[in-house]
Tab-separated table of C-alpha atoms and ligand atoms in Angstrom:
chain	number	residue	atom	x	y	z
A	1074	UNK	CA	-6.840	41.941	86.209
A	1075	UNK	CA	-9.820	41.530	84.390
A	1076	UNK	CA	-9.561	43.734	81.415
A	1077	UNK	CA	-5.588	42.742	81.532
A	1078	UNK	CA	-6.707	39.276	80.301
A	1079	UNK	CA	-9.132	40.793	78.024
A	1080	UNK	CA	-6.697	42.862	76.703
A	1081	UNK	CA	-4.509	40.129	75.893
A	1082	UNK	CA	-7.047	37.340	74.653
A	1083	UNK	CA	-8.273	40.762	72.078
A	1084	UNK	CA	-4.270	40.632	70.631
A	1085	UNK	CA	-4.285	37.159	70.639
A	1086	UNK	CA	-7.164	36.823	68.537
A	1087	UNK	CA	-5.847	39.662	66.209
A	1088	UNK	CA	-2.495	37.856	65.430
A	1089	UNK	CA	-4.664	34.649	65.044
A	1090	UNK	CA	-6.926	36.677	61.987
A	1091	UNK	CA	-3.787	38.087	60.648
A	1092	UNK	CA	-2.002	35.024	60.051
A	1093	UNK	CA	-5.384	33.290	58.514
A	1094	UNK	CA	-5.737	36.407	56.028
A	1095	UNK	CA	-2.013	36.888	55.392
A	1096	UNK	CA	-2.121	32.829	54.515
A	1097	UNK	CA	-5.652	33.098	52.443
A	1098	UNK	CA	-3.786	36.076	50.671
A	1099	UNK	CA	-0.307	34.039	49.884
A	1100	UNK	CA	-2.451	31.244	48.611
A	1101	UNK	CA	-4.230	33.358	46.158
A	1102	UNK	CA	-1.108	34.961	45.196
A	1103	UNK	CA	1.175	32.084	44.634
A	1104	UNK	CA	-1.277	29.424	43.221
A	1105	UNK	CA	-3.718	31.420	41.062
A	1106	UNK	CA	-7.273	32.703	41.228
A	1107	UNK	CA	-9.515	30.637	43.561
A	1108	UNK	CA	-11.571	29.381	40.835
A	1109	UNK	CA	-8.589	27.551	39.655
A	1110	UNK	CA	-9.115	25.782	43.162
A	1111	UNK	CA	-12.244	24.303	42.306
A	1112	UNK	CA	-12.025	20.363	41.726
A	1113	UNK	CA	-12.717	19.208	38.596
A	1114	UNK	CA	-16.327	18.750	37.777
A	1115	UNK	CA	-16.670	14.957	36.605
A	1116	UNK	CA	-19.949	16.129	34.734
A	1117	UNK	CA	-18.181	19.099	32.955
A	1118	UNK	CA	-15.611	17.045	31.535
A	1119	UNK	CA	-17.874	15.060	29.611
A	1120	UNK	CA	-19.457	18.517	27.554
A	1121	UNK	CA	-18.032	18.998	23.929
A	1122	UNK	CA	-13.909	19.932	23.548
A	1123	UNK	CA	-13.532	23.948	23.518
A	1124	UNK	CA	-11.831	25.777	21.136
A	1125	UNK	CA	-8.149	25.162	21.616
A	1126	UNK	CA	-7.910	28.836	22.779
A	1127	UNK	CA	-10.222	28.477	25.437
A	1128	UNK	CA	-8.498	25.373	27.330
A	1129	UNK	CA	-10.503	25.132	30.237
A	1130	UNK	CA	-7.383	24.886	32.468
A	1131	UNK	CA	-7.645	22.633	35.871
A	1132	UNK	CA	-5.607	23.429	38.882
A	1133	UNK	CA	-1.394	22.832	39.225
A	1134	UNK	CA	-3.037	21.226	42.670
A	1135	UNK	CA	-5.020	18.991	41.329
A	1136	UNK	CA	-2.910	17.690	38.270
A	1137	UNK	CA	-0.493	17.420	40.759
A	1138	UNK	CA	-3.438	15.390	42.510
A	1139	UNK	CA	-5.350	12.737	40.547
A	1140	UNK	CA	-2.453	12.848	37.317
A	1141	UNK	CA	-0.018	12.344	39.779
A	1142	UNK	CA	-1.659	9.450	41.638
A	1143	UNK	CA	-2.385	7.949	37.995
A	1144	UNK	CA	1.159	7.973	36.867
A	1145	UNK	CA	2.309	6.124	40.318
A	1146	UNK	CA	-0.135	3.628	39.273
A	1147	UNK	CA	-2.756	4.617	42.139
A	1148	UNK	CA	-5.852	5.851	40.862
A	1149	UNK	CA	-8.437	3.158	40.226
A	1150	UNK	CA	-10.212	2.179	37.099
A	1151	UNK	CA	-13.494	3.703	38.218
A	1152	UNK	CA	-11.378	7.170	38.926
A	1153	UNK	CA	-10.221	6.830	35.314
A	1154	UNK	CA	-13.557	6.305	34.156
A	1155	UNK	CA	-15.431	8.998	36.228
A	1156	UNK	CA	-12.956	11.754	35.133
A	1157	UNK	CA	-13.271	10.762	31.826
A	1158	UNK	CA	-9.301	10.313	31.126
A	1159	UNK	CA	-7.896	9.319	28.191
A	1160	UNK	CA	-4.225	8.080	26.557
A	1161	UNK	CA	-4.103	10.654	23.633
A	1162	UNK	CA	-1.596	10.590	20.436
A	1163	UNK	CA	0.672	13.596	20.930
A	1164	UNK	CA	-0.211	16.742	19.833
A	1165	UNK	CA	3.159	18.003	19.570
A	1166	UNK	CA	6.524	16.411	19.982
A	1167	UNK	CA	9.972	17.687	21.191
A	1168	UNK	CA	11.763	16.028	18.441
A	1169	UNK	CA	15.637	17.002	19.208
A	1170	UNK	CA	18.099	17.894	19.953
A	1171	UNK	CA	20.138	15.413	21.907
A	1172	UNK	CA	21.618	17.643	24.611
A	1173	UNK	CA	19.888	20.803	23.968
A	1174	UNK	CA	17.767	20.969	27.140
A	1175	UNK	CA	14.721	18.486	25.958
A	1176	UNK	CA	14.491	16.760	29.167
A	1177	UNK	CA	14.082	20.327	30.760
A	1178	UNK	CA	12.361	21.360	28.190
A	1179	UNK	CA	9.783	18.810	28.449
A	1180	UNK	CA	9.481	18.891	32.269
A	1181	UNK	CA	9.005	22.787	32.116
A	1182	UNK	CA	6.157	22.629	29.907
A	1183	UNK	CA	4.816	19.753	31.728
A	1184	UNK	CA	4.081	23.052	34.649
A	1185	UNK	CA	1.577	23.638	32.427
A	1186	UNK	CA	-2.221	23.054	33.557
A	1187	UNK	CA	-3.062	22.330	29.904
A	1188	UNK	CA	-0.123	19.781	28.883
A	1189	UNK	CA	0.673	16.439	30.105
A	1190	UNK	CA	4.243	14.324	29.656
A	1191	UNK	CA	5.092	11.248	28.526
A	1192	UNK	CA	7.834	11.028	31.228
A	1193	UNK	CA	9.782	8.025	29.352
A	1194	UNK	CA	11.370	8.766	25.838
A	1195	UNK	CA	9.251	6.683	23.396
A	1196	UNK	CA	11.302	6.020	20.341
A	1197	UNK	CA	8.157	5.120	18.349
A	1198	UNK	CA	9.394	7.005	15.585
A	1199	UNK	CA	13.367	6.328	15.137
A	1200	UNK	CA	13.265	2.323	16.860
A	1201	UNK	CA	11.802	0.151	13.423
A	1202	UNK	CA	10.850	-2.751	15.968
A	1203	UNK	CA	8.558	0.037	18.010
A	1204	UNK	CA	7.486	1.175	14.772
A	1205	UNK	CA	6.229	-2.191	13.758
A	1206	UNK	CA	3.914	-1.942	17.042
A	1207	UNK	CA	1.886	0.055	15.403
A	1208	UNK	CA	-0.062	3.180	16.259
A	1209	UNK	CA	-1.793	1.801	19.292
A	1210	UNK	CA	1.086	0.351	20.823
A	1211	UNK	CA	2.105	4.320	20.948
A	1212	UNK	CA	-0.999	5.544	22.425
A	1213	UNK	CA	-0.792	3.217	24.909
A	1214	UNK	CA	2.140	4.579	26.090
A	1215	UNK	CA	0.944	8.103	26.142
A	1216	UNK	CA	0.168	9.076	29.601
A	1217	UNK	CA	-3.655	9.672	31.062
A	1218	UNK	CA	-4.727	12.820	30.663
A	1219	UNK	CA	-8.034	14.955	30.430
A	1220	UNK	CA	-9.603	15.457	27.150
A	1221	UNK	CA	-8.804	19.160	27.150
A	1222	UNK	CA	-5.070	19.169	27.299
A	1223	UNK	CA	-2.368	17.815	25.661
A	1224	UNK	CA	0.028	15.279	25.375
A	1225	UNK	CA	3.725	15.834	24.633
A	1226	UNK	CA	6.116	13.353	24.403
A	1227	UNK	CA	10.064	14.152	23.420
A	1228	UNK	CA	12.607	11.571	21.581
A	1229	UNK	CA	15.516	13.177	20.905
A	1230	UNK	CA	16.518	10.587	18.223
A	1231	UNK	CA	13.727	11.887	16.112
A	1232	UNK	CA	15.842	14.737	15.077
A	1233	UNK	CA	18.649	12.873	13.453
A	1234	UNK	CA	16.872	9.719	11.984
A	1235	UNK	CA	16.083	9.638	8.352
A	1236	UNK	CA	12.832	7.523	8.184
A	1237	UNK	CA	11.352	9.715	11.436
A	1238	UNK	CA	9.655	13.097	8.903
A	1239	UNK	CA	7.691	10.671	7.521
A	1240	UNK	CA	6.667	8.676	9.583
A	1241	UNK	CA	5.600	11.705	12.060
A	1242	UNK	CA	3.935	13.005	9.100
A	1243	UNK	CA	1.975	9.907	8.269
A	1244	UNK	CA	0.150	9.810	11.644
A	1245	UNK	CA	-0.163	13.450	12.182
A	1246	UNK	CA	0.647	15.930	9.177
A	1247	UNK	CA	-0.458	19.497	11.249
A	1248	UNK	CA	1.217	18.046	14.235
A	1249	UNK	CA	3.680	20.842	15.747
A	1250	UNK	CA	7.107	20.645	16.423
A	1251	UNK	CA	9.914	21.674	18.765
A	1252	UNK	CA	13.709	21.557	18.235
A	1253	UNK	CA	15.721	22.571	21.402
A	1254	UNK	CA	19.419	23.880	20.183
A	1255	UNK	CA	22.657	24.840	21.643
A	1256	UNK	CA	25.380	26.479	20.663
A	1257	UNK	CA	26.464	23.518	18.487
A	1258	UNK	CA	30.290	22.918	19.654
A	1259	UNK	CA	28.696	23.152	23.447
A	1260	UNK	CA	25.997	20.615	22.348
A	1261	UNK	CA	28.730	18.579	20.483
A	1262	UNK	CA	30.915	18.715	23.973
A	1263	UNK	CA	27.853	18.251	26.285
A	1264	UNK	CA	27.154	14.649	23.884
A	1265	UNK	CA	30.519	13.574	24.094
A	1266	UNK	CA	30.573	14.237	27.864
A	1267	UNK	CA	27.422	11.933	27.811
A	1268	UNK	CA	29.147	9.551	26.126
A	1269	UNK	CA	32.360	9.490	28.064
A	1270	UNK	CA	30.216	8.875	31.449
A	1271	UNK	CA	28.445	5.623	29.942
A	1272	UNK	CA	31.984	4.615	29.185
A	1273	UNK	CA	33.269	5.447	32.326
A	1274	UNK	CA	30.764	3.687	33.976
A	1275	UNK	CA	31.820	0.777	32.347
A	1276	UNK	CA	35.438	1.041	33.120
A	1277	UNK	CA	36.109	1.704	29.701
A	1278	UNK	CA	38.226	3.980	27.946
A	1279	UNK	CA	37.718	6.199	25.435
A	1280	UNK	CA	39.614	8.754	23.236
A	1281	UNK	CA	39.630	12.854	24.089
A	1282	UNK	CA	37.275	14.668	22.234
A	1283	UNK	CA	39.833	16.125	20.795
A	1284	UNK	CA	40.867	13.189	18.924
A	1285	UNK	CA	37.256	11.990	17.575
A	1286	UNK	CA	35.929	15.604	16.663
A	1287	UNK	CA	39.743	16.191	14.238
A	1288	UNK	CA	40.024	13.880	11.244
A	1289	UNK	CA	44.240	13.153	12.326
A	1290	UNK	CA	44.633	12.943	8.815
A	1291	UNK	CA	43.703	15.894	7.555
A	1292	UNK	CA	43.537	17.974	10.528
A	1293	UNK	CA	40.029	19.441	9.257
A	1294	UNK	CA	36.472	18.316	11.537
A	1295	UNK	CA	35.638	14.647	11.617
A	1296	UNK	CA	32.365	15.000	10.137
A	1297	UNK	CA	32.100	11.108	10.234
A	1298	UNK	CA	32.373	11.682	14.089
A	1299	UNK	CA	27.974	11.368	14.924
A	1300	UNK	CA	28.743	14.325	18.206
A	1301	UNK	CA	29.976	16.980	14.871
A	1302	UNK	CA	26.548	15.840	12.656
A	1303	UNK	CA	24.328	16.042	15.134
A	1304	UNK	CA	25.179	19.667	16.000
A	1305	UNK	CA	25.342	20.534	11.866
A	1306	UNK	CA	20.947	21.598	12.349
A	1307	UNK	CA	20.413	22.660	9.183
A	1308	UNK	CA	21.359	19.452	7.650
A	1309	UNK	CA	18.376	17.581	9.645
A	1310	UNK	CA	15.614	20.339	9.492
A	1311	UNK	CA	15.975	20.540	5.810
A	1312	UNK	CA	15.049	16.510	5.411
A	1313	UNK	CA	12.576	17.605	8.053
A	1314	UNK	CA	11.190	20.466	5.457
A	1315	UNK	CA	10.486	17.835	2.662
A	1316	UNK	CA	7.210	17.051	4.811
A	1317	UNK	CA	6.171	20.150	7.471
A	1318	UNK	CA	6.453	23.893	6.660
A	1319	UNK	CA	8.700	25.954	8.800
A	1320	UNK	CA	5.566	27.236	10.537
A	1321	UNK	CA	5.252	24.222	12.322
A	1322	UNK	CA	8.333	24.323	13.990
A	1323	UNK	CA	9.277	26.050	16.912
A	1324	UNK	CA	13.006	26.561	17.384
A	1325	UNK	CA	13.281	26.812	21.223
A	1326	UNK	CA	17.286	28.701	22.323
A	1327	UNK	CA	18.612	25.930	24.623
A	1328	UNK	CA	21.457	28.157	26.164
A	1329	UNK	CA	18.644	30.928	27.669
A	1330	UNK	CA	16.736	27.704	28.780
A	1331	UNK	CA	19.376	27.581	31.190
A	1332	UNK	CA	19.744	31.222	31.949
A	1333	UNK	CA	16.491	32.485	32.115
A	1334	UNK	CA	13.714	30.103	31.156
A	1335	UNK	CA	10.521	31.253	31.576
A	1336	UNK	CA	10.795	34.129	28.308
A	1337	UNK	CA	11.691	30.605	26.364
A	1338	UNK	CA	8.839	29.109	27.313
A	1339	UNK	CA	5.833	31.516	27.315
A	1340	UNK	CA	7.350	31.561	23.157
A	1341	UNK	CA	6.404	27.626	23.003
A	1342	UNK	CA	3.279	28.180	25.228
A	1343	UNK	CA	2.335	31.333	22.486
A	1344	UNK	CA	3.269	28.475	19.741
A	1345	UNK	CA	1.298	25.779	21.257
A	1346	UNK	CA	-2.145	28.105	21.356
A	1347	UNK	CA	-1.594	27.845	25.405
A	1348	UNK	CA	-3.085	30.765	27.550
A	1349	UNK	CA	0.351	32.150	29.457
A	1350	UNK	CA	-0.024	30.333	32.982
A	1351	UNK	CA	3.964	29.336	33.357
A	1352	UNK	CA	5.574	31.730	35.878
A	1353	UNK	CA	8.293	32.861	37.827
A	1354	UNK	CA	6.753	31.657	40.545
A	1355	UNK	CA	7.246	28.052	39.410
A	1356	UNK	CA	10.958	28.359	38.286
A	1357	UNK	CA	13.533	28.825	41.370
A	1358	UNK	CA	17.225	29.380	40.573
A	1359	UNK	CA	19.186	26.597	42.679
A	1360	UNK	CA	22.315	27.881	43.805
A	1361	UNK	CA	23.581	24.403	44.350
A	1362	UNK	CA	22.596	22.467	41.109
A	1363	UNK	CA	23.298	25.653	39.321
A	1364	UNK	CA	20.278	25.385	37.899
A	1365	UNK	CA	16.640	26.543	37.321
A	1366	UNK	CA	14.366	23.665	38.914
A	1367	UNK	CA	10.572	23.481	39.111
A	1368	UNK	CA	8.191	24.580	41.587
A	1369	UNK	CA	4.523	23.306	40.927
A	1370	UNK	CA	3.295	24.141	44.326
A	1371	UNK	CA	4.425	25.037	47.922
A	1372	UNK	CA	4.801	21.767	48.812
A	1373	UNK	CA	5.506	19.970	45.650
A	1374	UNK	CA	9.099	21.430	43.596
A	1375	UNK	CA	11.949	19.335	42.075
A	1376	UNK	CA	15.249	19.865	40.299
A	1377	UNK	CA	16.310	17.818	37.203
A	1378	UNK	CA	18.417	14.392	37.348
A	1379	UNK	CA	22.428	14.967	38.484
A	1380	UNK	CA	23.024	13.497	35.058
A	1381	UNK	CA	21.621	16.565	32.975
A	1382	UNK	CA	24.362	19.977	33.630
A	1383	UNK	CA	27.398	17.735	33.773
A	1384	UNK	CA	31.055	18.949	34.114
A	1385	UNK	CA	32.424	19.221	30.297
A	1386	UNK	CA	35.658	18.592	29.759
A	1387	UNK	CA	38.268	21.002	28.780
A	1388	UNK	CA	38.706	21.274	25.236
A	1389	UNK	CA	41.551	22.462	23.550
A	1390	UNK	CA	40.928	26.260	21.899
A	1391	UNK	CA	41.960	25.935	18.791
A	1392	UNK	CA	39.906	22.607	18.134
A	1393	UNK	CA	37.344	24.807	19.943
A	1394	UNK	CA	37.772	27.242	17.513
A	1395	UNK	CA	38.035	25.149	14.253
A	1396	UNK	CA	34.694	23.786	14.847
A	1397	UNK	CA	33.390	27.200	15.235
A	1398	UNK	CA	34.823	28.038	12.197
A	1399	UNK	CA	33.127	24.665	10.437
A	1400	UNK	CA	29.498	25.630	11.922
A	1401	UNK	CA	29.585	28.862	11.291
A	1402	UNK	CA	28.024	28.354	7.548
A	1403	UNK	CA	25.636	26.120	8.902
A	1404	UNK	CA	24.513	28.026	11.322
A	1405	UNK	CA	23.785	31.196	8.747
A	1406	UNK	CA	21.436	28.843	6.917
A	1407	UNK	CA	19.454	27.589	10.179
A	1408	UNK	CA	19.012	30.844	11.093
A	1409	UNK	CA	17.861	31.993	7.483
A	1410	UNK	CA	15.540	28.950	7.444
A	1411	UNK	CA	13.885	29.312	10.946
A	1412	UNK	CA	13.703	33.150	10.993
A	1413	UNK	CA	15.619	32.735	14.637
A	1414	UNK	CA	19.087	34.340	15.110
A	1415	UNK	CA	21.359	33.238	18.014
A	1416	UNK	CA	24.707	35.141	18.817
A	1417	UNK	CA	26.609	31.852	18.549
A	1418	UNK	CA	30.219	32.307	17.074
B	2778	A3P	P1	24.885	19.524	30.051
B	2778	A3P	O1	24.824	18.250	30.800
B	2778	A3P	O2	25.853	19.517	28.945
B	2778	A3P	O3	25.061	20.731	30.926
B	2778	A3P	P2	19.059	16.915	27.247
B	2778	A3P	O4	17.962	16.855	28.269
B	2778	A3P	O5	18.557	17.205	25.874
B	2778	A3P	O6	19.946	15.710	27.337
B	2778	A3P	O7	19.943	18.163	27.608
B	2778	A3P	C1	20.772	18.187	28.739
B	2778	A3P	C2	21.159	19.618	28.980
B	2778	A3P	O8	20.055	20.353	29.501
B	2778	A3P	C3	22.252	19.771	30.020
B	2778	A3P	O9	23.479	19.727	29.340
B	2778	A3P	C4	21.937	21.118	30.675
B	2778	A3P	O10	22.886	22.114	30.397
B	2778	A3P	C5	20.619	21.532	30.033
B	2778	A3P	N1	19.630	22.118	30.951
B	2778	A3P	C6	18.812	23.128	30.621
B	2778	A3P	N2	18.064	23.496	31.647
B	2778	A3P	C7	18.409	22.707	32.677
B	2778	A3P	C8	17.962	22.609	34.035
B	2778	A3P	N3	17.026	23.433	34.501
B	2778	A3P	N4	18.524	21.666	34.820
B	2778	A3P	C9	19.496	20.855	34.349
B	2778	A3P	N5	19.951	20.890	33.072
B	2778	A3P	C10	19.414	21.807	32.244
C-alpha cells in the first residue's frame, strides 16, 4: 500500500517538473533569450546613446509594460522621470501612401523592441495651421519612449502634398523615409471604397467609380479625379527627389504586406539600421479577418481596425484595364527611379 502511494506521489511529481520545464522552455522559445527578460535598468538608461547598430533592445514584455501603461495615460511623472523617457522628433516617417498598408505598416514595425508609434496620424507636415505650431507642438505629440529607440510616426497625406519635401527636409534633412505602394488601380479602388463608406455613412450618395475614374467626355482616365493621382507614384517621389536622395527612401510592396509580411519588414528593419528581432512568431494569419494580425506576446495579440481590408467594389474590366494601360508608363519610371520592380500589370 505503501510503496503504491509512493509510487504514485514519484509520477506525480514527474508530470509536475515536466510541465515547469516544458513551460520554462516555451517561454524561452517564444519570447527571446532570458536576458531580454531582465527589467530595464533605470541606471543604465542614463549611460551615453550606443551606436545605432548596437540598440540595446528592451523586452516586447516590458514595452508592452511601462510604454503601454504610459500611452493609457497611467504611468506617473516620477516613472517618466526615473526611466529617463523622452518625446523624440521622428527619426523616420511613413510618409504615404493612402491605402497602401501604412496603418499596418506602422503597427508591424511598432513589434519592434527598438521603435515606438505615434498611434494618431499627425499631419504636422501637410495641415498649414499644425505647421504654424511649430516644431515643439510636434514633439509633443510624439509618444514617450526610451532614449535608445525610435520614434515613427506615419501621415499618409505627406505623400501627395506639395509644401510637405520641404518642410520634412527643413527639420530633418538625413531623416529616412518609407512609401508603402499597391498595385495602383487596387490602391485607386481601395481609396474610393474609403471614400464611398464616409459617404455612406452619411446617407449620401455618390457616383460608381466607374464614372469618377473615366473623363465621360473623352472616355480616356480622369486624371483630375484625386483616387487616379494619388496612385500615379512617380509623379510625387520625383517632387520628393528635389530634396532627399533615393537612398533615403525605402519603397516597402504593400500587396506582400498582406500576403506574407514579415520578408517586407525585416527589408525596412535592414533599412532602419534595426538588429532583425520581428518574427513569425509575432505575425498569425487570421482566418476570419483574412488577415495577418500581431502577436506581441502570449497574452497580448491584436488584429487591425474592421475598417482597413474592406470589400471593394466590382469594377468594370475594361475601365479596369484602361487604367492599367494609363499606369503602366508610370509605373516603368518608379521602378527605374527606386531600383524596386513589382509584377503589377
Ligand atoms: P483595403 O481596405 O483596400 O483592403 P492604409 O492603412 O494605408 O489605409 O491601408 C489600408 C490597407 O491595408 C487595406 O486596404 C488592407 O488591404 C491593407 N492591409 C495590409 N495589411 C493588413 C493587415 N494585416 N490587416 C488589415 N489590412 C491590411
Amino acid at each position: 500500500m505503501l510503496f503504491k502511494q509512493q509510487a504514485l506521489l514519484r509520477q506525480r511529481l514527474f508530470v509536475l517538473g515536466s510541465l515547469a520545464i516544458g513551460s520554462v522552455l516555451y517561454l524561452v522559445a517564444r519570447v527571446g533569450r532570458l536576458d531580454r527578460l531582465q527589467p530595464l535598468c533605470p541606471i543604465e538608461s542614463r549611460l551615453p546613446s550606443p551606436e545605432p547598430e548596437q540598440i540595446p533592445l528592451r523586452t516586447l514584455s516590458f514595452k508592452r509594460g511601462l510604454l503601454h501603461e504610459v500611452h493609457k495615460g497611467n504611468a506617473t511623472k516620477e516613472q517618466i522621470h526615473l526611466h529617463n523617457l523622452v518625446q523624440q522628433l521622428p527619426q523616420a516617417i511613413i510618409i504615404g501612401v493612402r491605402k497602401g498598408g501604412t496603418r499596418a505598416l506602422l503597427e508591424m514595425l511598432n513589434l519592434h523592441p527598438a521603435v515606438v508609434k505615434a498611434s494618431q496620424e499627425i499631419h504636422f507636415f501637410d495641415n498649414d495651421q499644425n505647421y504654424a505650431r511649430g516644431i515643439d507642438w510636434y514633439r509633443e505629440k510624439m509618444p514617450l519612449s526610451f532614449p535608445h529607440q525610435i520614434t515613427i510616426e506615419k501621415s499618409p497625406a505627406y505623400f501627395i502634398t506639395d509644401e510637405v519635401p520641404e518642410r520634412i527636409f527643413k527639420m530633418n534633412s538625413s531623416i529616412k523615409l518609407l512609401i508603402i505602394v499597391r498595385e495602383p488601380t487596387t490602391r485607386a479602388v481601395s481609396d474610393y471604397t474609403q471614400v464611398l463608406e464616409g459617404k455612406e455613412r452619411k446617407n449620401k450618395t455618390y457616383h460608381i467609380f466607374e464614372k469618377l475614374a473615366i473623363d465621360s467626355n473623352t472616355c480616356e482616365v480622369n486624371t483630375k479625379y484625386k483616387a487616379v493621382r494619388t496612385s500615379i507614384y512617380t509623379k510625387h517621389l520625383e517632387r520628393w527627389l528635389k530634396y532627399f536622395p533615393v537612398g533615403q527612401f525605402h519603397i516597402v510592396d504593400g500587396d506582400r504586406l498582406i500576403t506574407d509580411p514579415l520578408p517586407e519588414l525585416q527589408l525596412v528593419e535592414h533599412f532602419l539600421n534595426l538588429p532583425s528581432r520581428i518574427s513569425q512568431y509575432n505575425l498569425y494569419f487570421n482566418a476570419t479577418r483574412g488577415f495577418y494580425c500581431l502577436r506581441f506576446n502570449i497574452v497580448f495579440n491584436k488584429c487591425l481596425a474592421g475598417s482597413k481590408g474592406r470589400i471593394h467594389p466590382e469594377v468594370d474590366p475594361a475601365v479596369v484595364i484602361k487604367l492599367q494601360k494609363f499606369f503602366h508608363p508610370f509605373n516603368q519610371k518608379f521602378y527605374q527611379i527606386t531600383g524596386r520592380t513589382f509584377n503589377w500589370p
